[in-house]
Amino acid sequence: MNETFDVVVAGAGPVGLMLACELRLAGVDVLVVERLDEIDTTMKAAGINVPTAQALYRRGLLPELIEDQNRARAKMGLFARDSTVSDTEPLKLRFAGHFAGIMIDIGVIDFGLPEFADLGPAGEVFFVPQQDIEATLGRRAAELGVVVRRGVELTEFTADGDGVTIRLGDNTIRAGWLVGCDGGRSIVRKLSGFDFPGLDPEVTGHQALVEMTGAEGLTPGWTTTDTGMYVYNPTLGRILTVELDGPPADRNAPITAAGLQASLRAVSGVPVEITAVHSATRFTDNTRQVTEYRRGRVLLAGDAAHVHSPFGGQGLNLGVGDAVNLGWKLAAVVQGRAQTDLLDTYTTERHPIGAWVLDWTRAQVALMRTDKRSRELRAVMSELLTTREAATMVFQKISGVLHRYDLGGGHERVGAMVPDLELSDGTRIGEHFFEGGAVLFDLADSAELRAAAAPWAARVRVVTAKTVRTGDLTAMLVRPDGFVAWAADSGSRDGLEAALIRWFGAVA
């Protein structure tokens, strides 16, 4: 059977599904292929950052996120009641995350900084497991008409100047573009010959949901020992171990109860006995990143483009960010609304954020080492993270509120996520992106501004409404991915036409 699609996406994890939804929302004919028959239920990321929550909110998925978070809160039991709180008051989160297992007290963070302002309702969503994100995106893909084929493995392809010919078993698919969202061992990356430099692994980690006896001697939460680190959640039966004596001898070997038991005993010194394993993964601190995210008609996103340890839970967020950045750009190229050089901005914008995540995880591994010097450094870092300034800085990083792109332009909001301001018509800014596409916010009811943008009416929607909170901001041009491409104060239109041409193409 020979078929033709605009884009084929390899991988139906959250990154592949997010990208497929973005493409389909823009009218692109997309096929997703996945070698697994069902969603992988192995325990993975347990939370999302602000850019991920905002991206899903801007596509109308906030109700699902809130429902998933409420369910996860009840299930995981990670919320503890303050001693002064009555049984009728809501549970409060004690910690805002961690750095190398050093917990960050949420009460120390300065949430009054500008970076935490105007996040809207999505700013309250963070505790959503990866499996729930994947299930939500799977349902949305079906609603949008994305073709998803499971139990199908991409084995080979050839790319030329006009497209890609892909072999899926006995079937041949012709596509204009191929995007590898097929994980850290990406076959798309390997067959395309992307350079993938980085550092080899030094540690062996395991994460699992288990049943065990003899766990009374384990300390709940993150614990550092003379031989490594472990995490124990008695409510859920979750364990995580980090052994610092080198990578696993065989990364592909089956994970057994005996192996998990030996690892937990080695780092804890407690003679536990694991009697059942419900979910388990093995990981290392291997950190690598492709030098470019595109080679001709082939692109990469998510773990296919960058791999790192799971410390800090940045992998899911990094991949969703890739998908949201790439989706609207690839759609514009497919539909002839932009030249292919628009895709070059995918690498220039996303590569620096990926590089930061790799560096961030490497630093955490360094703080986990057991030698005397590293232990002293960890003690210093632990003390620093009790201060308001250090705790706030680290949380700003891991929450993603500092993420921005270098888009040029003189306005402070250009390159940053659009603030979710409340508008005078009763809506919020984030609610105007449910259908995808770019939006020009006319916040001063300017006929001149609307006239200047009129030639792009088929590509950029104009929303005229004032903000509830008064200020100098009079207009913002926002890309489909929610990042500000142009902004103005006091009615100026300088640079608007240049920004419209740069991001949405010249028009007659």
Tab-separated table of N, CA and C in Angstrom, residues 424 439-466 474-477 486 488 491-494 496-497 500 507:
chain	number	residue	atom	x	y	z
A	424	SER	N	-11.034	43.196	28.883
A	424	SER	CA	-12.282	43.867	29.250
A	424	SER	C	-13.524	43.147	28.746
A	439	VAL	N	-1.981	35.809	16.787
A	439	VAL	CA	-2.968	36.794	17.202
A	439	VAL	C	-2.265	38.133	17.417
A	440	LEU	N	-2.866	39.189	16.885
A	440	LEU	CA	-2.437	40.548	17.169
A	440	LEU	C	-3.441	41.145	18.148
A	441	PHE	N	-2.973	41.468	19.341
A	441	PHE	CA	-3.844	42.042	20.356
A	441	PHE	C	-3.780	43.562	20.259
A	442	ASP	N	-4.910	44.133	19.874
A	442	ASP	CA	-5.067	45.588	19.801
A	442	ASP	C	-5.672	46.024	21.125
A	443	LEU	N	-4.829	46.492	22.032
A	443	LEU	CA	-5.258	46.784	23.397
A	443	LEU	C	-5.631	48.242	23.597
A	444	ALA	N	-5.585	49.031	22.508
A	444	ALA	CA	-5.915	50.463	22.613
A	444	ALA	C	-6.960	50.888	21.591
A	445	ASP	N	-7.645	49.889	20.975
A	445	ASP	CA	-8.679	50.171	19.981
A	445	ASP	C	-8.150	51.119	18.909
A	446	SER	N	-7.075	50.674	18.245
A	446	SER	CA	-6.383	51.508	17.265
A	446	SER	C	-6.766	51.098	15.846
A	447	ALA	N	-7.489	51.970	15.150
A	447	ALA	CA	-7.849	51.698	13.759
A	447	ALA	C	-6.610	51.648	12.882
A	448	GLU	N	-5.605	52.455	13.212
A	448	GLU	CA	-4.368	52.464	12.438
A	448	GLU	C	-3.636	51.135	12.565
A	449	LEU	N	-3.624	50.578	13.761
A	449	LEU	CA	-2.970	49.284	13.970
A	449	LEU	C	-3.671	48.196	13.169
A	450	ARG	N	-4.977	48.185	13.207
A	450	ARG	CA	-5.735	47.167	12.484
A	450	ARG	C	-5.553	47.323	10.982
A	451	ALA	N	-5.469	48.537	10.511
A	451	ALA	CA	-5.248	48.760	9.076
A	451	ALA	C	-3.878	48.257	8.645
A	452	ALA	N	-2.873	48.455	9.501
A	452	ALA	CA	-1.526	48.004	9.175
A	452	ALA	C	-1.453	46.487	9.090
A	453	ALA	N	-2.257	45.803	9.891
A	453	ALA	CA	-2.232	44.337	9.907
A	453	ALA	C	-3.210	43.715	8.926
A	454	ALA	N	-4.054	44.510	8.303
A	454	ALA	CA	-5.104	43.980	7.429
A	454	ALA	C	-4.592	43.067	6.315
A	455	PRO	N	-3.449	43.367	5.670
A	455	PRO	CA	-2.985	42.460	4.607
A	455	PRO	C	-2.702	41.038	5.097
A	456	TRP	N	-2.506	40.854	6.384
A	456	TRP	CA	-2.212	39.528	6.947
A	456	TRP	C	-3.448	38.905	7.590
A	457	ALA	N	-4.618	39.385	7.240
A	457	ALA	CA	-5.838	38.936	7.912
A	457	ALA	C	-6.051	37.430	7.818
A	458	ALA	N	-5.581	36.809	6.738
A	458	ALA	CA	-5.753	35.364	6.582
A	458	ALA	C	-4.772	34.568	7.436
A	459	ARG	N	-3.760	35.241	7.988
A	459	ARG	CA	-2.722	34.548	8.745
A	459	ARG	C	-2.641	34.987	10.194
A	460	VAL	N	-3.126	36.181	10.480
A	460	VAL	CA	-3.042	36.737	11.833
A	460	VAL	C	-4.403	37.285	12.218
A	461	ARG	N	-4.977	36.753	13.286
A	461	ARG	CA	-6.271	37.230	13.759
A	461	ARG	C	-6.053	38.423	14.680
A	462	VAL	N	-6.921	39.425	14.583
A	462	VAL	CA	-6.829	40.620	15.422
A	462	VAL	C	-7.901	40.554	16.503
A	463	VAL	N	-7.490	40.753	17.750
A	463	VAL	CA	-8.415	40.821	18.886
A	463	VAL	C	-8.319	42.220	19.473
A	464	THR	N	-9.424	42.939	19.475
A	464	THR	CA	-9.461	44.294	20.027
A	464	THR	C	-10.177	44.263	21.368
A	465	ALA	N	-9.436	44.537	22.416
A	465	ALA	CA	-10.003	44.581	23.773
A	465	ALA	C	-8.963	45.174	24.696
A	466	LYS	N	-9.407	45.967	25.619
A	466	LYS	CA	-8.486	46.553	26.579
A	466	LYS	C	-8.234	45.569	27.725
A	474	THR	N	0.087	48.648	24.685
A	474	THR	CA	-1.028	48.953	23.785
A	474	THR	C	-1.236	47.911	22.692
A	475	ALA	N	-0.250	47.060	22.441
A	475	ALA	CA	-0.408	46.051	21.387
A	475	ALA	C	0.636	44.964	21.550
A	476	MET	N	0.262	43.745	21.132
A	476	MET	CA	1.193	42.615	21.106
A	476	MET	C	0.877	41.730	19.913
A	477	LEU	N	1.910	41.352	19.172
A	477	LEU	CA	1.795	40.346	18.124
A	477	LEU	C	2.359	39.054	18.692
A	486	TRP	N	6.244	40.830	18.733
A	486	TRP	CA	6.326	42.305	18.667
A	486	TRP	C	5.395	42.868	19.726
A	488	ALA	N	4.245	46.885	21.768
A	488	ALA	CA	4.380	48.342	21.733
A	488	ALA	C	3.709	48.970	22.933
A	491	GLY	N	0.920	53.321	21.820
A	491	GLY	CA	0.381	53.428	20.471
A	491	GLY	C	1.368	53.326	19.329
A	492	SER	N	2.626	53.086	19.579
A	492	SER	CA	3.608	52.994	18.505
A	492	SER	C	3.370	51.746	17.657
A	493	ARG	N	3.590	51.881	16.324
A	493	ARG	CA	3.505	50.728	15.423
A	493	ARG	C	4.860	50.412	14.800
A	494	ASP	N	5.911	51.041	15.274
A	494	ASP	CA	7.241	50.825	14.716
A	494	ASP	C	7.638	49.355	14.819
A	496	LEU	N	6.149	46.745	13.456
A	496	LEU	CA	5.082	45.765	13.305
A	496	LEU	C	5.139	45.083	11.949
A	497	GLU	N	5.235	45.851	10.882
A	497	GLU	CA	5.244	45.247	9.556
A	497	GLU	C	6.429	44.315	9.383
A	500	LEU	N	5.612	41.098	11.135
A	500	LEU	CA	4.616	40.320	10.390
A	500	LEU	C	5.259	39.601	9.209
A	507	VAL	N	3.038	39.414	1.992
A	507	VAL	CA	1.747	39.256	1.322
A	507	VAL	C	1.620	40.308	0.245
